[in-house]
Tab-separated table of C-alpha atoms in Angstrom:
chain	number	residue	atom	x	y	z
G	1	UNK	CA	66.619	91.009	126.164
G	2	UNK	CA	69.486	88.820	124.992
G	3	UNK	CA	67.011	86.057	124.146
G	4	UNK	CA	65.049	88.512	121.990
G	5	UNK	CA	68.202	89.468	120.135
G	6	UNK	CA	69.067	85.792	119.663
G	7	UNK	CA	65.638	84.932	118.235
G	8	UNK	CA	65.661	87.825	115.754
G	9	UNK	CA	69.303	87.778	114.727
G	10	UNK	CA	70.440	84.176	115.081
G	11	UNK	CA	70.127	83.515	111.349
G	12	UNK	CA	72.268	86.481	110.175
G	13	UNK	CA	74.830	85.619	112.869
G	14	UNK	CA	74.920	82.017	111.627
G	15	UNK	CA	75.400	83.183	108.046
G	16	UNK	CA	78.144	85.538	109.128
G	17	UNK	CA	79.984	82.680	110.825
G	18	UNK	CA	79.639	80.565	107.679
G	19	UNK	CA	81.080	83.444	105.642
G	20	UNK	CA	84.075	83.706	107.963
G	21	UNK	CA	84.773	79.994	107.677
G	22	UNK	CA	84.401	79.802	103.881
G	23	UNK	CA	85.470	83.198	102.536
G	24	UNK	CA	89.012	84.149	101.562
G	25	UNK	CA	88.411	87.861	102.124
G	26	UNK	CA	86.676	87.558	105.499
G	27	UNK	CA	88.549	84.693	107.116
G	28	UNK	CA	89.845	87.154	109.705
G	29	UNK	CA	86.301	87.585	111.103
G	30	UNK	CA	86.690	85.377	114.206
G	31	UNK	CA	89.927	87.200	115.096
G	32	UNK	CA	88.096	90.535	114.883
G	33	UNK	CA	85.385	89.244	117.241
G	34	UNK	CA	87.995	88.073	119.750
G	35	UNK	CA	89.831	91.395	119.470
G	36	UNK	CA	86.572	93.292	120.080
G	37	UNK	CA	85.846	91.166	123.150
G	38	UNK	CA	89.382	91.795	124.437
G	39	UNK	CA	88.994	95.562	123.983
G	40	UNK	CA	85.714	95.443	125.936
G	41	UNK	CA	87.390	93.423	128.699
G	42	UNK	CA	90.192	96.001	128.974
G	43	UNK	CA	87.496	98.603	129.676
G	44	UNK	CA	85.994	96.625	132.540
G	45	UNK	CA	87.055	99.205	135.153
G	46	UNK	CA	85.395	101.966	133.117
G	47	UNK	CA	82.196	99.905	132.972
G	48	UNK	CA	82.251	99.384	136.729
G	49	UNK	CA	82.695	103.114	137.295
G	50	UNK	CA	79.511	103.973	135.394
G	51	UNK	CA	76.025	103.624	136.855
G	52	UNK	CA	73.497	102.146	134.411
G	53	UNK	CA	70.753	104.667	133.655
G	54	UNK	CA	68.105	103.593	131.102
G	55	UNK	CA	67.418	106.146	128.385
G	56	UNK	CA	64.270	105.541	126.359
G	57	UNK	CA	65.500	107.862	123.599
G	58	UNK	CA	67.453	104.837	122.390
G	59	UNK	CA	64.134	103.251	121.401
G	60	UNK	CA	64.024	105.581	118.373
G	61	UNK	CA	67.281	104.154	117.047
G	62	UNK	CA	66.189	100.601	117.895
G	63	UNK	CA	62.890	101.067	116.034
G	64	UNK	CA	64.686	102.523	112.993
G	65	UNK	CA	67.215	99.689	112.966
G	66	UNK	CA	64.515	97.040	113.207
G	67	UNK	CA	62.638	98.713	110.350
G	68	UNK	CA	65.829	98.421	108.301
G	69	UNK	CA	66.173	94.826	109.499
G	70	UNK	CA	62.587	94.070	108.408
G	71	UNK	CA	63.264	95.420	104.913
G	72	UNK	CA	66.569	93.527	104.704
G	73	UNK	CA	64.967	90.324	105.928
G	74	UNK	CA	62.022	90.406	103.548
G	75	UNK	CA	64.274	91.290	100.617
G	76	UNK	CA	66.896	88.710	101.533
G	77	UNK	CA	69.652	91.331	102.005
G	78	UNK	CA	71.826	89.366	104.423
G	79	UNK	CA	74.383	92.175	104.561
G	80	UNK	CA	71.724	94.549	105.903
G	81	UNK	CA	70.758	92.056	108.593
G	82	UNK	CA	74.387	91.602	109.628
G	83	UNK	CA	75.043	95.323	109.783
G	84	UNK	CA	71.972	95.791	111.966
G	85	UNK	CA	73.334	93.034	114.191
G	86	UNK	CA	76.276	95.296	115.132
G	87	UNK	CA	74.407	98.598	115.412
G	88	UNK	CA	71.556	97.034	117.385
G	89	UNK	CA	73.993	96.075	120.135
G	90	UNK	CA	74.709	99.770	120.669
G	91	UNK	CA	71.103	100.998	120.447
G	92	UNK	CA	69.864	98.388	122.933
G	93	UNK	CA	72.787	99.134	125.274
G	94	UNK	CA	71.929	102.839	125.077
G	95	UNK	CA	68.270	102.149	125.886
G	96	UNK	CA	68.826	99.741	128.771
G	97	UNK	CA	72.125	100.939	130.294
G	98	UNK	CA	72.309	104.555	129.157
G	99	UNK	CA	74.620	106.788	127.123
G	100	UNK	CA	77.619	106.713	129.485
G	101	UNK	CA	77.917	102.928	129.402
G	102	UNK	CA	77.348	102.995	125.631
G	103	UNK	CA	80.181	105.530	125.234
G	104	UNK	CA	82.591	103.064	126.862
G	105	UNK	CA	81.471	100.201	124.596
G	106	UNK	CA	81.013	102.170	121.359
G	107	UNK	CA	84.401	101.840	119.650
G	108	UNK	CA	85.097	98.176	120.521
G	109	UNK	CA	81.642	97.263	119.175
G	110	UNK	CA	82.038	99.350	116.013
G	111	UNK	CA	85.378	97.608	115.462
G	112	UNK	CA	83.278	94.592	114.407
G	113	UNK	CA	82.524	96.429	111.146
G	114	UNK	CA	85.861	95.149	109.830
G	115	UNK	CA	84.385	91.631	109.901
G	116	UNK	CA	81.082	92.527	108.177
G	117	UNK	CA	81.033	92.101	104.362
G	118	UNK	CA	80.127	95.738	103.691
G	119	UNK	CA	83.526	96.039	102.045
G	120	UNK	CA	82.758	93.662	99.170
G	121	UNK	CA	81.231	96.514	97.155
G	122	UNK	CA	84.683	97.994	96.583
G	123	UNK	CA	86.180	94.651	95.461
G	124	UNK	CA	85.565	95.152	91.701
G	125	UNK	CA	86.954	98.696	91.892
G	126	UNK	CA	90.108	97.460	93.639
G	127	UNK	CA	90.372	94.695	91.050
G	128	UNK	CA	90.195	97.184	88.180
G	129	UNK	CA	92.706	99.612	89.704
G	130	UNK	CA	95.076	96.748	90.531
G	131	UNK	CA	95.123	95.699	86.877
G	132	UNK	CA	95.614	99.236	85.554
G	133	UNK	CA	98.205	100.433	88.078
G	134	UNK	CA	100.186	97.187	87.980
G	135	UNK	CA	100.319	97.333	84.182
G	136	UNK	CA	101.680	100.880	84.225
G	137	UNK	CA	104.257	100.017	86.893
G	138	UNK	CA	105.404	96.956	84.942
G	139	UNK	CA	105.817	99.079	81.799
G	140	UNK	CA	107.844	101.593	83.779
G	141	UNK	CA	110.124	98.742	84.860
G	142	UNK	CA	110.692	97.692	81.263
G	143	UNK	CA	108.233	94.826	80.869
G	144	UNK	CA	106.392	94.786	77.501
G	145	UNK	CA	102.823	94.272	78.689
G	146	UNK	CA	99.349	94.649	77.213
G	147	UNK	CA	96.215	95.081	79.343
G	148	UNK	CA	92.847	93.848	78.084
G	149	UNK	CA	90.200	94.136	80.743
G	150	UNK	CA	91.606	92.171	83.669
G	151	UNK	CA	94.078	90.221	81.510
G	152	UNK	CA	97.740	91.278	81.485
G	153	UNK	CA	99.672	89.736	78.599
G	154	UNK	CA	103.469	89.621	78.425
G	155	UNK	CA	105.595	87.844	75.771
G	156	UNK	CA	106.061	84.807	78.016
G	157	UNK	CA	102.407	84.340	78.978
G	158	UNK	CA	99.338	85.857	80.520
G	159	UNK	CA	98.142	86.899	83.978
G	160	UNK	CA	94.627	87.678	85.119
G	161	UNK	CA	93.743	89.859	88.089
G	162	UNK	CA	91.206	87.530	89.691
G	163	UNK	CA	88.857	88.491	92.512
G	164	UNK	CA	91.319	87.124	95.077
G	165	UNK	CA	93.982	89.429	93.597
G	166	UNK	CA	91.924	92.596	94.076
G	167	UNK	CA	93.670	93.313	97.369
G	168	UNK	CA	90.476	93.373	99.437
G	169	UNK	CA	91.848	90.753	101.836
G	170	UNK	CA	95.051	92.735	102.380
G	171	UNK	CA	93.078	95.960	102.819
G	172	UNK	CA	90.800	94.423	105.460
G	173	UNK	CA	93.692	92.745	107.237
G	174	UNK	CA	95.573	96.063	107.356
G	175	UNK	CA	92.526	97.986	108.596
G	176	UNK	CA	91.750	95.348	111.238
G	177	UNK	CA	95.324	95.439	112.502
G	178	UNK	CA	95.479	99.231	112.454
G	179	UNK	CA	92.085	99.586	114.130
G	180	UNK	CA	93.088	97.228	116.928
G	181	UNK	CA	96.382	99.063	117.470
G	182	UNK	CA	94.578	102.419	117.465
G	183	UNK	CA	92.011	101.365	120.064
G	184	UNK	CA	94.703	99.737	122.169
G	185	UNK	CA	97.323	102.484	122.175
G	186	UNK	CA	95.983	105.749	120.733
G	187	UNK	CA	93.562	108.046	122.545
G	188	UNK	CA	92.686	110.845	120.107
G	189	UNK	CA	90.332	110.662	117.136
G	190	UNK	CA	92.751	112.345	114.723
G	191	UNK	CA	95.579	109.900	115.479
G	192	UNK	CA	93.307	106.895	115.072
G	193	UNK	CA	92.002	108.213	111.753
G	194	UNK	CA	95.495	108.898	110.447
G	195	UNK	CA	96.593	105.376	111.333
G	196	UNK	CA	93.578	103.875	109.553
G	197	UNK	CA	94.322	105.922	106.441
G	198	UNK	CA	97.956	104.780	106.523
G	199	UNK	CA	96.847	101.158	106.878
G	200	UNK	CA	94.395	101.488	103.980
G	201	UNK	CA	97.125	102.921	101.759
G	202	UNK	CA	99.579	100.196	102.783
G	203	UNK	CA	97.053	97.421	102.117
G	204	UNK	CA	96.321	98.684	98.602
G	205	UNK	CA	99.868	99.651	97.610
G	206	UNK	CA	101.458	96.431	98.834
G	207	UNK	CA	98.973	94.444	96.774
G	208	UNK	CA	100.052	96.409	93.709
G	209	UNK	CA	103.677	95.665	94.582
G	210	UNK	CA	102.795	91.970	94.925
G	211	UNK	CA	101.165	91.821	91.486
G	212	UNK	CA	103.986	93.734	89.786
G	213	UNK	CA	106.578	91.497	91.439
G	214	UNK	CA	104.816	88.364	90.173
G	215	UNK	CA	104.669	89.851	86.663
G	216	UNK	CA	108.397	90.639	86.802
G	217	UNK	CA	109.188	87.129	88.015
G	218	UNK	CA	107.048	85.662	85.240
G	219	UNK	CA	108.729	87.847	82.626
G	220	UNK	CA	112.306	87.071	83.657
G	221	UNK	CA	111.700	83.344	84.326
G	222	UNK	CA	109.657	82.776	81.171
G	223	UNK	CA	106.715	81.838	83.422
G	224	UNK	CA	108.716	78.936	84.914
G	225	UNK	CA	109.034	80.174	88.500
G	226	UNK	CA	106.811	78.348	91.043
G	227	UNK	CA	105.661	81.764	92.304
G	228	UNK	CA	103.825	82.343	89.020
G	229	UNK	CA	101.388	79.532	89.818
G	230	UNK	CA	101.258	79.815	93.606
G	231	UNK	CA	101.745	83.393	94.790
G	232	UNK	CA	99.232	83.734	97.636
G	233	UNK	CA	101.814	82.751	100.250
G	234	UNK	CA	104.311	85.171	98.744
G	235	UNK	CA	101.733	87.929	99.138
G	236	UNK	CA	101.393	87.313	102.866
G	237	UNK	CA	105.174	87.282	103.299
G	238	UNK	CA	105.259	90.644	101.563
G	239	UNK	CA	102.373	91.794	103.760
G	240	UNK	CA	104.598	91.358	106.824
G	241	UNK	CA	106.481	94.428	105.619
G	242	UNK	CA	103.192	96.349	105.742
G	243	UNK	CA	102.642	95.073	109.289
G	244	UNK	CA	106.023	96.442	110.375
G	245	UNK	CA	105.231	99.765	108.677
G	246	UNK	CA	101.880	99.877	110.515
G	247	UNK	CA	103.550	99.365	113.876
G	248	UNK	CA	106.139	102.041	113.132
G	249	UNK	CA	103.405	104.500	112.091
G	250	UNK	CA	101.490	103.706	115.268
G	251	UNK	CA	104.515	104.349	117.456
G	252	UNK	CA	105.141	107.671	115.717
G	253	UNK	CA	101.542	108.748	116.285
G	254	UNK	CA	101.816	107.795	119.958
G	255	UNK	CA	104.758	110.180	120.343
G	256	UNK	CA	102.936	112.949	118.502
G	257	UNK	CA	99.892	112.539	120.752
G	258	UNK	CA	101.819	112.868	123.979
G	259	UNK	CA	100.369	111.821	127.292
G	260	UNK	CA	96.570	111.489	127.391
G	261	UNK	CA	94.716	114.122	129.386
G	262	UNK	CA	93.349	112.758	132.675
G	263	UNK	CA	89.675	111.930	132.484
G	264	UNK	CA	87.364	113.360	135.117
G	265	UNK	CA	86.002	110.817	137.522
G	266	UNK	CA	82.388	109.865	136.791
G	267	UNK	CA	79.840	111.682	138.877
G	268	UNK	CA	78.071	109.180	141.079
G	269	UNK	CA	74.314	109.209	140.946
G	270	UNK	CA	71.462	107.234	142.356
G	271	UNK	CA	71.302	103.687	141.113
G	272	UNK	CA	68.344	103.126	138.809
G	273	UNK	CA	65.463	101.090	140.065
G	274	UNK	CA	65.418	97.493	138.927
G	275	UNK	CA	61.917	98.149	137.640
G	276	UNK	CA	63.242	100.825	135.230
G	277	UNK	CA	65.920	98.498	133.883
G	278	UNK	CA	63.422	95.690	133.336
G	279	UNK	CA	60.941	98.043	131.667
G	280	UNK	CA	63.556	99.347	129.241
G	281	UNK	CA	64.678	95.799	128.454
G	282	UNK	CA	61.075	94.626	127.927
G	283	UNK	CA	60.223	97.478	125.545
G	284	UNK	CA	63.431	96.891	123.573
G	285	UNK	CA	62.632	93.187	123.354
G	286	UNK	CA	59.197	93.998	121.953
G	287	UNK	CA	60.689	96.289	119.312
G	288	UNK	CA	63.081	93.537	118.269
G	289	UNK	CA	60.667	90.595	118.256
G	290	UNK	CA	57.764	92.380	116.560
G	291	UNK	CA	59.492	92.946	113.184
G	292	UNK	CA	61.156	89.527	113.456
G	293	UNK	CA	57.857	87.652	113.645
G	294	UNK	CA	56.237	89.959	111.050
G	295	UNK	CA	59.008	89.216	108.561
G	296	UNK	CA	58.484	85.484	109.007
G	297	UNK	CA	54.792	85.903	108.158
G	298	UNK	CA	55.592	87.825	104.976
G	299	UNK	CA	58.083	85.196	103.850
G	300	UNK	CA	55.568	82.434	103.332
G	301	UNK	CA	56.205	79.219	101.420
G	302	UNK	CA	55.140	78.831	97.807
G	303	UNK	CA	53.117	76.173	96.012
G	304	UNK	CA	54.690	74.046	93.245
G	305	UNK	CA	55.065	75.900	89.935
G	306	UNK	CA	54.629	74.459	86.469
G	307	UNK	CA	57.690	74.355	84.187
G	308	UNK	CA	58.360	77.387	81.999
G	309	UNK	CA	57.901	76.794	78.254
G	310	UNK	CA	58.885	79.193	75.481
G	311	UNK	CA	57.496	78.634	71.956
G	312	UNK	CA	59.445	76.476	69.518
G	313	UNK	CA	59.541	79.383	67.065
G	314	UNK	CA	59.642	83.128	67.620
G	315	UNK	CA	57.599	84.681	64.828
G	316	UNK	CA	59.324	88.057	65.077
G	317	UNK	CA	62.648	87.456	63.365
G	318	UNK	CA	62.218	83.782	62.465
G	319	UNK	CA	64.221	82.294	65.344
G	320	UNK	CA	63.716	78.524	65.762
G	321	UNK	CA	64.471	76.459	68.828
G	322	UNK	CA	67.221	73.851	68.353
G	323	UNK	CA	68.860	71.252	70.558
G	324	UNK	CA	71.536	72.380	72.997
G	325	UNK	CA	74.970	70.726	73.067
G	326	UNK	CA	75.293	68.103	75.789
G	327	UNK	CA	76.562	69.221	78.221
G	328	UNK	CA	75.680	72.881	77.668
G	329	UNK	CA	78.854	75.002	77.404
G	330	UNK	CA	77.195	77.836	79.359
G	331	UNK	CA	74.574	77.617	82.068
G	332	UNK	CA	73.668	80.162	84.759
G	333	UNK	CA	72.731	78.885	88.202
G	334	UNK	CA	70.016	80.616	90.230
G	335	UNK	CA	69.477	78.771	93.492
G	336	UNK	CA	66.104	77.353	94.518
G	337	UNK	CA	64.253	78.765	91.518
G	338	UNK	CA	60.706	77.399	91.263
G	339	UNK	CA	61.074	76.925	87.496
G	340	UNK	CA	64.029	77.154	85.089
G	341	UNK	CA	64.577	77.016	81.347
G	342	UNK	CA	67.726	76.825	79.204
G	343	UNK	CA	67.200	76.820	75.432
G	344	UNK	CA	68.993	77.656	72.184
G	345	UNK	CA	67.475	79.483	69.234
G	346	UNK	CA	68.994	79.688	65.766
G	347	UNK	CA	68.552	81.841	62.666
G	348	UNK	CA	70.671	81.823	59.503
G	349	UNK	CA	73.337	79.743	61.191
G	350	UNK	CA	73.650	82.113	64.159
G	351	UNK	CA	72.563	81.030	67.635
G	352	UNK	CA	71.532	82.615	70.925
G	353	UNK	CA	71.180	80.820	74.256
G	354	UNK	CA	68.431	81.973	76.618
G	355	UNK	CA	68.104	81.151	80.317
G	356	UNK	CA	65.075	81.989	82.468
G	357	UNK	CA	64.695	81.379	86.212
G	358	UNK	CA	61.294	82.023	87.816
G	359	UNK	CA	60.429	82.495	91.497
G	360	UNK	CA	56.760	82.358	92.482
G	361	UNK	CA	57.606	83.936	95.855
G	362	UNK	CA	61.012	85.428	96.568
G	363	UNK	CA	62.376	84.393	99.957
G	364	UNK	CA	65.714	83.997	101.718
G	365	UNK	CA	68.216	82.346	99.337
G	366	UNK	CA	65.479	81.981	96.699
G	367	UNK	CA	65.543	85.320	94.897
G	368	UNK	CA	66.762	86.781	91.633
G	369	UNK	CA	69.318	89.070	93.329
G	370	UNK	CA	71.509	86.959	95.564
G	371	UNK	CA	75.275	86.546	95.908
G	372	UNK	CA	74.920	82.782	95.496
G	373	UNK	CA	73.449	83.108	92.006
G	374	UNK	CA	75.938	82.922	89.154
G	375	UNK	CA	75.593	83.937	85.508
G	376	UNK	CA	78.308	81.568	84.289
G	377	UNK	CA	80.472	78.686	85.477
G	378	UNK	CA	83.539	80.421	86.905
G	379	UNK	CA	85.650	77.297	86.429
G	380	UNK	CA	85.023	77.560	82.670
G	381	UNK	CA	84.560	81.291	82.023
G	382	UNK	CA	86.099	84.535	83.227
G	383	UNK	CA	84.539	87.968	83.030
G	384	UNK	CA	86.308	89.645	80.134
G	385	UNK	CA	85.364	93.268	80.693
G	386	UNK	CA	86.981	94.975	83.675
G	387	UNK	CA	83.573	96.010	84.993
G	388	UNK	CA	79.922	95.091	84.703
G	389	UNK	CA	78.336	97.803	82.596
G	390	UNK	CA	75.052	98.338	84.398
G	391	UNK	CA	74.539	101.818	82.957
G	392	UNK	CA	74.882	100.639	79.365
G	393	UNK	CA	71.408	99.339	78.696
G	394	UNK	CA	70.356	97.765	75.434
G	395	UNK	CA	66.874	98.993	74.531
G	396	UNK	CA	65.283	95.868	73.140
G	397	UNK	CA	61.582	96.560	72.707
G	398	UNK	CA	61.069	97.462	76.346
G	399	UNK	CA	63.355	94.665	77.553
G	400	UNK	CA	66.359	96.437	79.173
G	401	UNK	CA	69.552	94.429	79.424
G	402	UNK	CA	72.832	94.798	81.308
G	403	UNK	CA	75.902	93.687	79.381
G	404	UNK	CA	78.737	91.324	80.311
G	405	UNK	CA	81.699	90.006	78.348
G	406	UNK	CA	83.068	86.524	79.052
G	407	UNK	CA	86.088	84.589	77.846
G	408	UNK	CA	86.758	80.895	78.259
G	409	UNK	CA	89.607	80.158	80.663
G	410	UNK	CA	91.072	77.571	78.310
G	411	UNK	CA	91.210	79.045	74.818
G	412	UNK	CA	90.128	82.316	73.247
G	413	UNK	CA	86.370	81.761	72.882
G	414	UNK	CA	84.347	84.799	73.939
G	415	UNK	CA	80.693	85.347	74.749
G	416	UNK	CA	78.483	88.379	74.986
G	417	UNK	CA	75.842	88.090	77.694
G	418	UNK	CA	72.817	90.248	78.509
G	419	UNK	CA	70.807	90.034	81.741
G	420	UNK	CA	67.509	91.513	82.918
G	421	UNK	CA	65.417	91.128	86.087
G	422	UNK	CA	61.594	90.909	86.054
G	423	UNK	CA	60.085	91.853	89.431
G	424	UNK	CA	56.527	92.905	90.270
G	425	UNK	CA	55.678	92.942	86.554
G	426	UNK	CA	58.566	95.277	85.564
G	427	UNK	CA	61.891	94.640	83.846
G	428	UNK	CA	65.005	96.321	85.247
G	429	UNK	CA	68.778	95.924	84.966
G	430	UNK	CA	69.703	97.363	88.376
G	431	UNK	CA	69.947	94.908	91.312
G	432	UNK	CA	69.029	97.637	93.821
G	433	UNK	CA	65.905	98.553	91.836
G	434	UNK	CA	65.000	94.864	91.699
G	435	UNK	CA	65.246	94.693	95.487
G	436	UNK	CA	62.900	97.651	95.984
G	437	UNK	CA	60.465	96.154	93.466
G	438	UNK	CA	60.704	92.921	95.457
G	439	UNK	CA	59.601	94.742	98.612
G	440	UNK	CA	56.766	96.461	96.751
G	441	UNK	CA	55.649	93.153	95.309
G	442	UNK	CA	55.712	91.388	98.674
G	443	UNK	CA	53.666	94.105	100.357
G	444	UNK	CA	51.172	94.350	97.485
G	445	UNK	CA	50.635	90.609	97.056
G	446	UNK	CA	52.695	90.236	93.834
G	447	UNK	CA	55.791	88.394	95.089
G	448	UNK	CA	56.856	86.677	91.849
G	449	UNK	CA	60.093	87.481	90.032
G	450	UNK	CA	62.317	86.156	87.266
G	451	UNK	CA	65.648	86.676	85.564
G	452	UNK	CA	66.296	86.395	81.831
G	453	UNK	CA	69.837	85.942	80.494
G	454	UNK	CA	70.833	85.875	76.813
G	455	UNK	CA	74.195	84.720	75.508
G	456	UNK	CA	75.843	84.417	72.107
G	457	UNK	CA	79.259	83.952	70.540
G	458	UNK	CA	81.390	87.108	70.388
G	459	UNK	CA	84.553	85.932	68.668
G	460	UNK	CA	84.162	88.318	65.743
G	461	UNK	CA	82.740	91.800	65.448
G	462	UNK	CA	81.467	93.078	68.810
G	463	UNK	CA	78.822	95.266	67.179
G	464	UNK	CA	77.565	92.291	65.170
G	465	UNK	CA	77.177	90.233	68.369
G	466	UNK	CA	75.234	93.078	69.989
G	467	UNK	CA	72.993	93.396	66.926
G	468	UNK	CA	72.278	89.650	67.059
G	469	UNK	CA	71.251	89.784	70.724
G	470	UNK	CA	69.184	92.900	70.091
G	471	UNK	CA	67.290	91.198	67.254
G	472	UNK	CA	66.682	88.122	69.376
G	473	UNK	CA	65.611	90.139	72.432
G	474	UNK	CA	63.121	92.010	70.228
G	475	UNK	CA	61.634	88.693	69.112
G	476	UNK	CA	61.671	87.232	72.640
G	477	UNK	CA	60.152	90.221	74.444
G	478	UNK	CA	56.474	89.501	73.808
G	479	UNK	CA	56.533	85.709	74.332
G	480	UNK	CA	58.629	86.073	77.490
G	481	UNK	CA	56.211	88.561	79.019
G	482	UNK	CA	53.314	86.228	78.184
G	483	UNK	CA	55.074	83.250	79.789
G	484	UNK	CA	55.877	85.140	82.994
G	485	UNK	CA	52.391	86.634	83.253
G	486	UNK	CA	50.871	83.183	82.756
G	487	UNK	CA	53.157	81.650	85.427
G	488	UNK	CA	52.038	84.365	87.874
G	489	UNK	CA	48.320	83.947	87.172
G	490	UNK	CA	46.484	82.099	90.004
G	491	UNK	CA	45.698	78.452	89.244
């Protein structure tokens, strides 16, 4: 059974380990795994007291999880695969060893959720709230400050609430610490939940305090203090106060709980036949390996694809293709695309850059929606708006676009950027919709996909920049559809 799990889930486990080693937010992952193993080891007497009794009802959960794994695998949703990796441990344990053994292992295994990147979805929200709340607190403390998106400007200089300043790392560290303390020392569900809520609040609030403190130091030192440039270490020193507060809250909850009620001794029963254990393990292995091998068949390799070529002139609107600066000041990067194009078009002295990446067959790490893909060089540009406006779609002759605002890190140059996905013959702005279209295309034999990104200068009137991109997108719509349809046509 373990070999079946290893075959099916080795790749997501490997990717998870790479994330822990490379990510700032999830560097605590190995510690969480060790803590989970320690919590299981502490329950060794409880495991010995229970008699394994296979329960085939667990096969329903295993089948559902592997169906979710199949969809995640074929769509390249690594997060889905990693989440299944945790839940599958419980469903297989339930099937092979029974519900009583699973009850002993449940919470230590679920504790692993704190090391799975399901929390990244709230990162932008935390980033936005950190900027807004910190600005208001700084004003309350007498600092003249102006907030523009994620940029906080004071008379002495400017701060930006970057992704690493969102507070996600502090939140996860606080939850991991609180969860471990709760499973180690608390015995009621309400006390554990209260402690987790306290830890979540401490993680968020102390990050706000950290940002406000740095702004105050920058204001009073005229941006000359070393902490203005290097404040990560200061944040962790401040976080130690949150750790002490967590421990104090845990001790208070222990007193409020009182002594735990004695648990009834497990009722002994006949030991299950070895044949029943092996049968349950064999069936579970089949449910795991079947979708694993099926997913590998769906994700077949692709043949070489010809380069993408847009016309030198777009008849609608009179846009003409011109040479790009060398090196290009803006260039998206979509990994392992089968064909890419970066071009500049000009009309009446105004220019628009267009980038297209085409995938003949979407596969793992070669897909239009992937965390590795970037719409701009983050060493050169910063996202200007405090959120990505997915719901604000520009209707450009059937070519929907999601809008982004960028600003150069060095200087005041700004860009307006529009992005659209083309999957299974349809354009969409929503990444989740693109993923479902990807699954439909794979199952129906239309696995190709593309992304189109437009960019133009936005230093002047914002409405004028939008009108320019809208006019260009109207002119590009027909030729782009023709190019993508031609690339998809069998050779």
